[in-house]
Each structure stands twice: as structure tokens, then as C-alpha cells.
PDB file of C-alpha atoms in Angstrom:
ATOM      1  CA  UNK A  29       0.000   0.000   0.000  1.00  0.00           C
ATOM      2  CA  UNK A  30       1.446   3.340  -1.063  1.00  0.00           C
ATOM      3  CA  UNK A  31       1.699   6.153   1.464  1.00  0.00           C
ATOM      4  CA  UNK A  32       0.148   9.424   0.362  1.00  0.00           C
ATOM      5  CA  UNK A  33       2.388  12.456   0.237  1.00  0.00           C
ATOM      6  CA  UNK A  34       1.277  15.487   2.299  1.00  0.00           C
ATOM      7  CA  UNK A  35       1.017  17.581  -0.859  1.00  0.00           C
ATOM      8  CA  UNK A  36      -1.303  15.018  -2.468  1.00  0.00           C
ATOM      9  CA  UNK A  37      -3.457  14.977   0.654  1.00  0.00           C
ATOM     10  CA  UNK A  38      -3.738  18.777   0.639  1.00  0.00           C
ATOM     11  CA  UNK A  39      -4.550  18.821  -3.089  1.00  0.00           C
ATOM     12  CA  UNK A  40      -7.250  16.177  -2.587  1.00  0.00           C
ATOM     13  CA  UNK A  41      -8.736  18.162   0.298  1.00  0.00           C
ATOM     14  CA  UNK A  42      -8.717  21.397  -1.711  1.00  0.00           C
ATOM     15  CA  UNK A  43     -10.242  19.580  -4.697  1.00  0.00           C
ATOM     16  CA  UNK A  44     -13.003  18.169  -2.497  1.00  0.00           C
ATOM     17  CA  UNK A  45     -13.700  21.565  -0.959  1.00  0.00           C
ATOM     18  CA  UNK A  46     -13.801  23.204  -4.403  1.00  0.00           C
ATOM     19  CA  UNK A  47     -16.188  20.536  -5.659  1.00  0.00           C
ATOM     20  CA  UNK A  48     -18.372  21.025  -2.595  1.00  0.00           C
ATOM     21  CA  UNK A  49     -18.596  24.790  -3.047  1.00  0.00           C
ATOM     22  CA  UNK A  50     -19.203  24.634  -6.802  1.00  0.00           C
ATOM     23  CA  UNK A  51     -21.587  21.700  -6.497  1.00  0.00           C
ATOM     24  CA  UNK A  52     -23.599  23.341  -3.742  1.00  0.00           C
ATOM     25  CA  UNK A  53     -23.813  26.594  -5.698  1.00  0.00           C
ATOM     26  CA  UNK A  54     -24.926  24.859  -8.885  1.00  0.00           C
ATOM     27  CA  UNK A  55     -27.412  22.622  -7.051  1.00  0.00           C
ATOM     28  CA  UNK A  56     -29.031  25.529  -5.212  1.00  0.00           C
ATOM     29  CA  UNK A  57     -29.190  27.675  -8.349  1.00  0.00           C
ATOM     30  CA  UNK A  58     -30.699  24.912 -10.480  1.00  0.00           C
ATOM     31  CA  UNK A  59     -33.194  23.945  -7.774  1.00  0.00           C
ATOM     32  CA  UNK A  60     -34.384  27.547  -7.410  1.00  0.00           C
ATOM     33  CA  UNK A  61     -34.543  28.071 -11.181  1.00  0.00           C
ATOM     34  CA  UNK A  62     -36.516  24.845 -11.631  1.00  0.00           C
ATOM     35  CA  UNK A  63     -39.056  25.713  -8.956  1.00  0.00           C
ATOM     36  CA  UNK A  64     -39.497  29.264 -10.256  1.00  0.00           C
ATOM     37  CA  UNK A  65     -39.836  28.179 -13.885  1.00  0.00           C
ATOM     38  CA  UNK A  66     -42.407  25.486 -13.070  1.00  0.00           C
ATOM     39  CA  UNK A  67     -44.410  27.844 -10.837  1.00  0.00           C
ATOM     40  CA  UNK A  68     -44.523  30.422 -13.642  1.00  0.00           C
ATOM     41  CA  UNK A  69     -45.852  27.975 -16.258  1.00  0.00           C
ATOM     42  CA  UNK A  70     -49.452  29.184 -15.798  1.00  0.00           C
ATOM     43  CA  UNK A  71     -48.289  32.739 -16.558  1.00  0.00           C
ATOM     44  CA  UNK A  72     -46.587  31.622 -19.767  1.00  0.00           C
ATOM     45  CA  UNK A  73     -43.064  32.627 -18.711  1.00  0.00           C
ATOM     46  CA  UNK A  74     -42.369  29.159 -17.340  1.00  0.00           C
ATOM     47  CA  UNK A  75     -43.224  27.583 -20.687  1.00  0.00           C
ATOM     48  CA  UNK A  76     -40.300  29.468 -22.193  1.00  0.00           C
ATOM     49  CA  UNK A  77     -37.874  28.886 -19.317  1.00  0.00           C
ATOM     50  CA  UNK A  78     -38.665  25.337 -18.127  1.00  0.00           C
ATOM     51  CA  UNK A  79     -37.191  23.403 -21.086  1.00  0.00           C
ATOM     52  CA  UNK A  80     -33.953  25.396 -20.836  1.00  0.00           C
ATOM     53  CA  UNK A  81     -33.701  24.933 -17.066  1.00  0.00           C
ATOM     54  CA  UNK A  82     -34.492  21.209 -17.194  1.00  0.00           C
ATOM     55  CA  UNK A  83     -31.951  20.743 -19.976  1.00  0.00           C
ATOM     56  CA  UNK A  84     -29.381  22.442 -17.726  1.00  0.00           C
ATOM     57  CA  UNK A  85     -30.358  20.115 -14.855  1.00  0.00           C
ATOM     58  CA  UNK A  86     -29.839  17.103 -17.133  1.00  0.00           C
ATOM     59  CA  UNK A  87     -26.458  18.404 -18.282  1.00  0.00           C
ATOM     60  CA  UNK A  88     -25.372  19.029 -14.684  1.00  0.00           C
ATOM     61  CA  UNK A  89     -26.530  15.571 -13.580  1.00  0.00           C
ATOM     62  CA  UNK A  90     -24.690  14.085 -16.567  1.00  0.00           C
ATOM     63  CA  UNK A  91     -21.480  15.884 -15.598  1.00  0.00           C
ATOM     64  CA  UNK A  92     -21.774  14.618 -12.041  1.00  0.00           C
ATOM     65  CA  UNK A  93     -22.327  11.081 -13.388  1.00  0.00           C
ATOM     66  CA  UNK A  94     -19.087  11.467 -15.365  1.00  0.00           C
ATOM     67  CA  UNK A  95     -17.250  12.591 -12.224  1.00  0.00           C
ATOM     68  CA  UNK A  96     -18.630   9.613 -10.304  1.00  0.00           C
ATOM     69  CA  UNK A  97     -17.311   7.300 -12.984  1.00  0.00           C
ATOM     70  CA  UNK A  98     -13.950   9.073 -13.271  1.00  0.00           C
ATOM     71  CA  UNK A  99     -13.222   9.477  -9.557  1.00  0.00           C
ATOM     72  CA  UNK A 100     -15.095   6.573  -8.015  1.00  0.00           C
ATOM     73  CA  UNK A 101     -15.286   4.099 -10.907  1.00  0.00           C
ATOM     74  CA  UNK A 102     -19.058   3.972 -10.469  1.00  0.00           C
ATOM     75  CA  UNK A 103     -21.104   4.015 -13.669  1.00  0.00           C
ATOM     76  CA  UNK A 104     -24.541   5.606 -13.305  1.00  0.00           C
ATOM     77  CA  UNK A 105     -26.404   5.376 -16.611  1.00  0.00           C
ATOM     78  CA  UNK A 106     -28.861   8.127 -17.486  1.00  0.00           C
ATOM     79  CA  UNK A 107     -32.386   6.820 -17.910  1.00  0.00           C
ATOM     80  CA  UNK A 108     -34.613   9.235 -19.753  1.00  0.00           C
ATOM     81  CA  UNK A 109     -37.685   8.485 -21.804  1.00  0.00           C
ATOM     82  CA  UNK A 110     -37.321   9.885 -25.322  1.00  0.00           C
ATOM     83  CA  UNK A 111     -38.446  13.497 -25.658  1.00  0.00           C
ATOM     84  CA  UNK A 112     -40.147  14.815 -28.780  1.00  0.00           C
ATOM     85  CA  UNK A 113     -38.215  17.009 -31.174  1.00  0.00           C
ATOM     86  CA  UNK A 114     -39.002  20.594 -30.231  1.00  0.00           C
ATOM     87  CA  UNK A 115     -41.133  22.441 -32.720  1.00  0.00           C
ATOM     88  CA  UNK A 116     -40.590  26.151 -33.257  1.00  0.00           C
ATOM     89  CA  UNK A 117     -42.766  28.638 -31.431  1.00  0.00           C
ATOM     90  CA  UNK A 118     -44.348  28.831 -28.048  1.00  0.00           C
ATOM     91  CA  UNK A 119     -46.527  25.755 -28.595  1.00  0.00           C
ATOM     92  CA  UNK A 120     -43.430  23.719 -29.359  1.00  0.00           C
ATOM     93  CA  UNK A 121     -41.822  24.974 -26.114  1.00  0.00           C
ATOM     94  CA  UNK A 122     -45.014  24.107 -24.207  1.00  0.00           C
ATOM     95  CA  UNK A 123     -45.021  20.565 -25.631  1.00  0.00           C
ATOM     96  CA  UNK A 124     -41.345  20.134 -24.757  1.00  0.00           C
ATOM     97  CA  UNK A 125     -41.901  21.452 -21.207  1.00  0.00           C
ATOM     98  CA  UNK A 126     -44.825  19.053 -20.802  1.00  0.00           C
ATOM     99  CA  UNK A 127     -42.797  16.089 -22.095  1.00  0.00           C
ATOM    100  CA  UNK A 128     -39.834  16.893 -19.849  1.00  0.00           C
ATOM    101  CA  UNK A 129     -42.045  17.251 -16.779  1.00  0.00           C
ATOM    102  CA  UNK A 130     -43.775  13.931 -17.503  1.00  0.00           C
ATOM    103  CA  UNK A 131     -40.431  12.157 -17.866  1.00  0.00           C
ATOM    104  CA  UNK A 132     -39.578  10.038 -14.775  1.00  0.00           C
ATOM    105  CA  UNK A 133     -35.871  10.655 -15.428  1.00  0.00           C
ATOM    106  CA  UNK A 134     -36.422  14.396 -14.957  1.00  0.00           C
ATOM    107  CA  UNK A 135     -38.005  13.848 -11.554  1.00  0.00           C
ATOM    108  CA  UNK A 136     -35.212  11.451 -10.592  1.00  0.00           C
ATOM    109  CA  UNK A 137     -32.699  14.190 -11.454  1.00  0.00           C
ATOM    110  CA  UNK A 138     -34.652  16.760  -9.432  1.00  0.00           C
ATOM    111  CA  UNK A 139     -34.791  14.471  -6.382  1.00  0.00           C
ATOM    112  CA  UNK A 140     -31.045  13.849  -6.747  1.00  0.00           C
ATOM    113  CA  UNK A 141     -30.484  17.608  -7.010  1.00  0.00           C
ATOM    114  CA  UNK A 142     -32.118  18.167  -3.614  1.00  0.00           C
ATOM    115  CA  UNK A 143     -30.144  15.331  -2.014  1.00  0.00           C
ATOM    116  CA  UNK A 144     -26.922  16.539  -3.624  1.00  0.00           C
ATOM    117  CA  UNK A 145     -27.559  20.049  -2.351  1.00  0.00           C
ATOM    118  CA  UNK A 146     -27.833  18.825   1.242  1.00  0.00           C
ATOM    119  CA  UNK A 147     -26.184  15.452   1.857  1.00  0.00           C
ATOM    120  CA  UNK A 148     -23.735  15.565  -1.041  1.00  0.00           C
ATOM    121  CA  UNK A 149     -22.322  18.869   0.097  1.00  0.00           C
ATOM    122  CA  UNK A 150     -21.995  17.636   3.660  1.00  0.00           C
ATOM    123  CA  UNK A 151     -20.087  14.575   2.524  1.00  0.00           C
ATOM    124  CA  UNK A 152     -17.863  16.579   0.185  1.00  0.00           C
ATOM    125  CA  UNK A 153     -16.950  18.998   2.978  1.00  0.00           C
ATOM    126  CA  UNK A 154     -16.107  16.092   5.289  1.00  0.00           C
ATOM    127  CA  UNK A 155     -12.662  15.382   3.776  1.00  0.00           C
ATOM    128  CA  UNK A 156     -11.324  18.949   4.094  1.00  0.00           C
ATOM    129  CA  UNK A 157     -12.930  19.248   7.541  1.00  0.00           C
ATOM    130  CA  UNK A 158     -11.113  16.136   8.724  1.00  0.00           C
ATOM    131  CA  UNK A 159      -7.876  17.572   7.370  1.00  0.00           C
ATOM    132  CA  UNK A 160      -8.394  20.814   9.315  1.00  0.00           C
ATOM    133  CA  UNK A 161      -9.351  18.828  12.425  1.00  0.00           C
ATOM    134  CA  UNK A 162      -6.094  16.897  12.168  1.00  0.00           C
ATOM    135  CA  UNK A 163      -4.100  20.116  11.910  1.00  0.00           C
ATOM    136  CA  UNK A 164      -5.965  21.577  14.878  1.00  0.00           C
ATOM    137  CA  UNK A 165      -5.171  18.441  16.843  1.00  0.00           C
ATOM    138  CA  UNK A 166      -1.486  19.200  16.325  1.00  0.00           C
ATOM    139  CA  UNK A 167      -1.662  22.958  16.910  1.00  0.00           C
ATOM    140  CA  UNK A 168      -4.051  23.317  19.865  1.00  0.00           C
ATOM    141  CA  UNK A 169      -1.867  21.503  22.411  1.00  0.00           C
ATOM    142  CA  UNK A 170       0.988  23.896  21.571  1.00  0.00           C
ATOM    143  CA  UNK A 171      -1.098  26.892  22.644  1.00  0.00           C
ATOM    144  CA  UNK A 172      -1.800  25.688  26.183  1.00  0.00           C
ATOM    145  CA  UNK A 173      -0.035  27.401  29.038  1.00  0.00           C
ATOM    146  CA  UNK A 174       1.140  25.759  32.248  1.00  0.00           C
ATOM    147  CA  UNK A 175      -1.546  24.102  34.290  1.00  0.00           C
ATOM    148  CA  UNK A 176      -2.948  26.491  36.878  1.00  0.00           C
ATOM    149  CA  UNK A 177      -4.811  25.769  40.060  1.00  0.00           C
ATOM    150  CA  UNK A 178      -8.427  26.678  40.620  1.00  0.00           C
ATOM    151  CA  UNK A 179      -9.185  30.318  39.916  1.00  0.00           C
ATOM    152  CA  UNK A 180     -11.598  30.704  42.832  1.00  0.00           C
ATOM    153  CA  UNK A 181     -11.258  28.578  45.897  1.00  0.00           C
ATOM    154  CA  UNK A 182     -14.563  27.164  46.958  1.00  0.00           C
TER     155      UNK A 182
END
């Protein structure tokens, strides 16, 4: 078993922290955009925005699947029902929004997005937090002064 170099450990911790921050930011932004676009469908604005937002959610989920395969050697296949070819105009956007929202794969991605935003971020922050905790374990004992007696006699 190879021993990790301190530099490699620090790089891995920084990489994990960067992924956590970027992943959390993207997950929160996409969750908010999805909710807002779906809520505004009755006003017509959501019909224009929802296909774009859901396509971005799919692309983000696909990128995270690639990272899972690259870093963890875990293959997570995307499972989407076929969507119709978008027709031009607002009716085409409405049909595409309807098809995407009826797709079980879309809802699976949205559930994953919420879990990723909460649990995934917590797990990604764990590695750098453990690194900092280890450093604190070395530094804190150095800051202690000599042991003193009770401050106030009882």
C-alpha cells in the first residue's frame, strides 16, 4: 500500500472543498430556477424557461455522473424516456416542457439535485474538515499554558 504524500493529501482536500462549493452553488441555483420556472408555467413565462432549465439540470446531472465514474469508478447510466423534437414557437416549447415534466428521469434528477444540495455537500466537505481537524489536533496543544490551580477557591 502506497503512502500518500502530504502535498497530495492537501490537493485532494482542496479539490473536495472546491467541488463542494461549486456543487452546492450549482445545485441551489438549479433547484431555485426549476421551482421558479415550473411555478410560472401558468403565466406563460415558465413555458419558455422550463425546457432550458431542465436541460441544464440534465447536463449538470450528466457531468456529475461522469465525475462519479472518473473518480469513483461507479457508472450511473442516465435513464430518460425519449423526448419529442421541439417544434418552433411557443406551442413547441409548451409541448417540450410538458414532455420533460412527464419524464420520470427528470423527476429522478430533481430528487437527486435536492439530495446533492444537502447530503452531497456535507459529505464533500467532510474530507477537508477532517484535514483541518487533524491540523488543529497538532496545533491546539501547543497553545496551552502551564496548568494552573483553581481560579476561585470554593
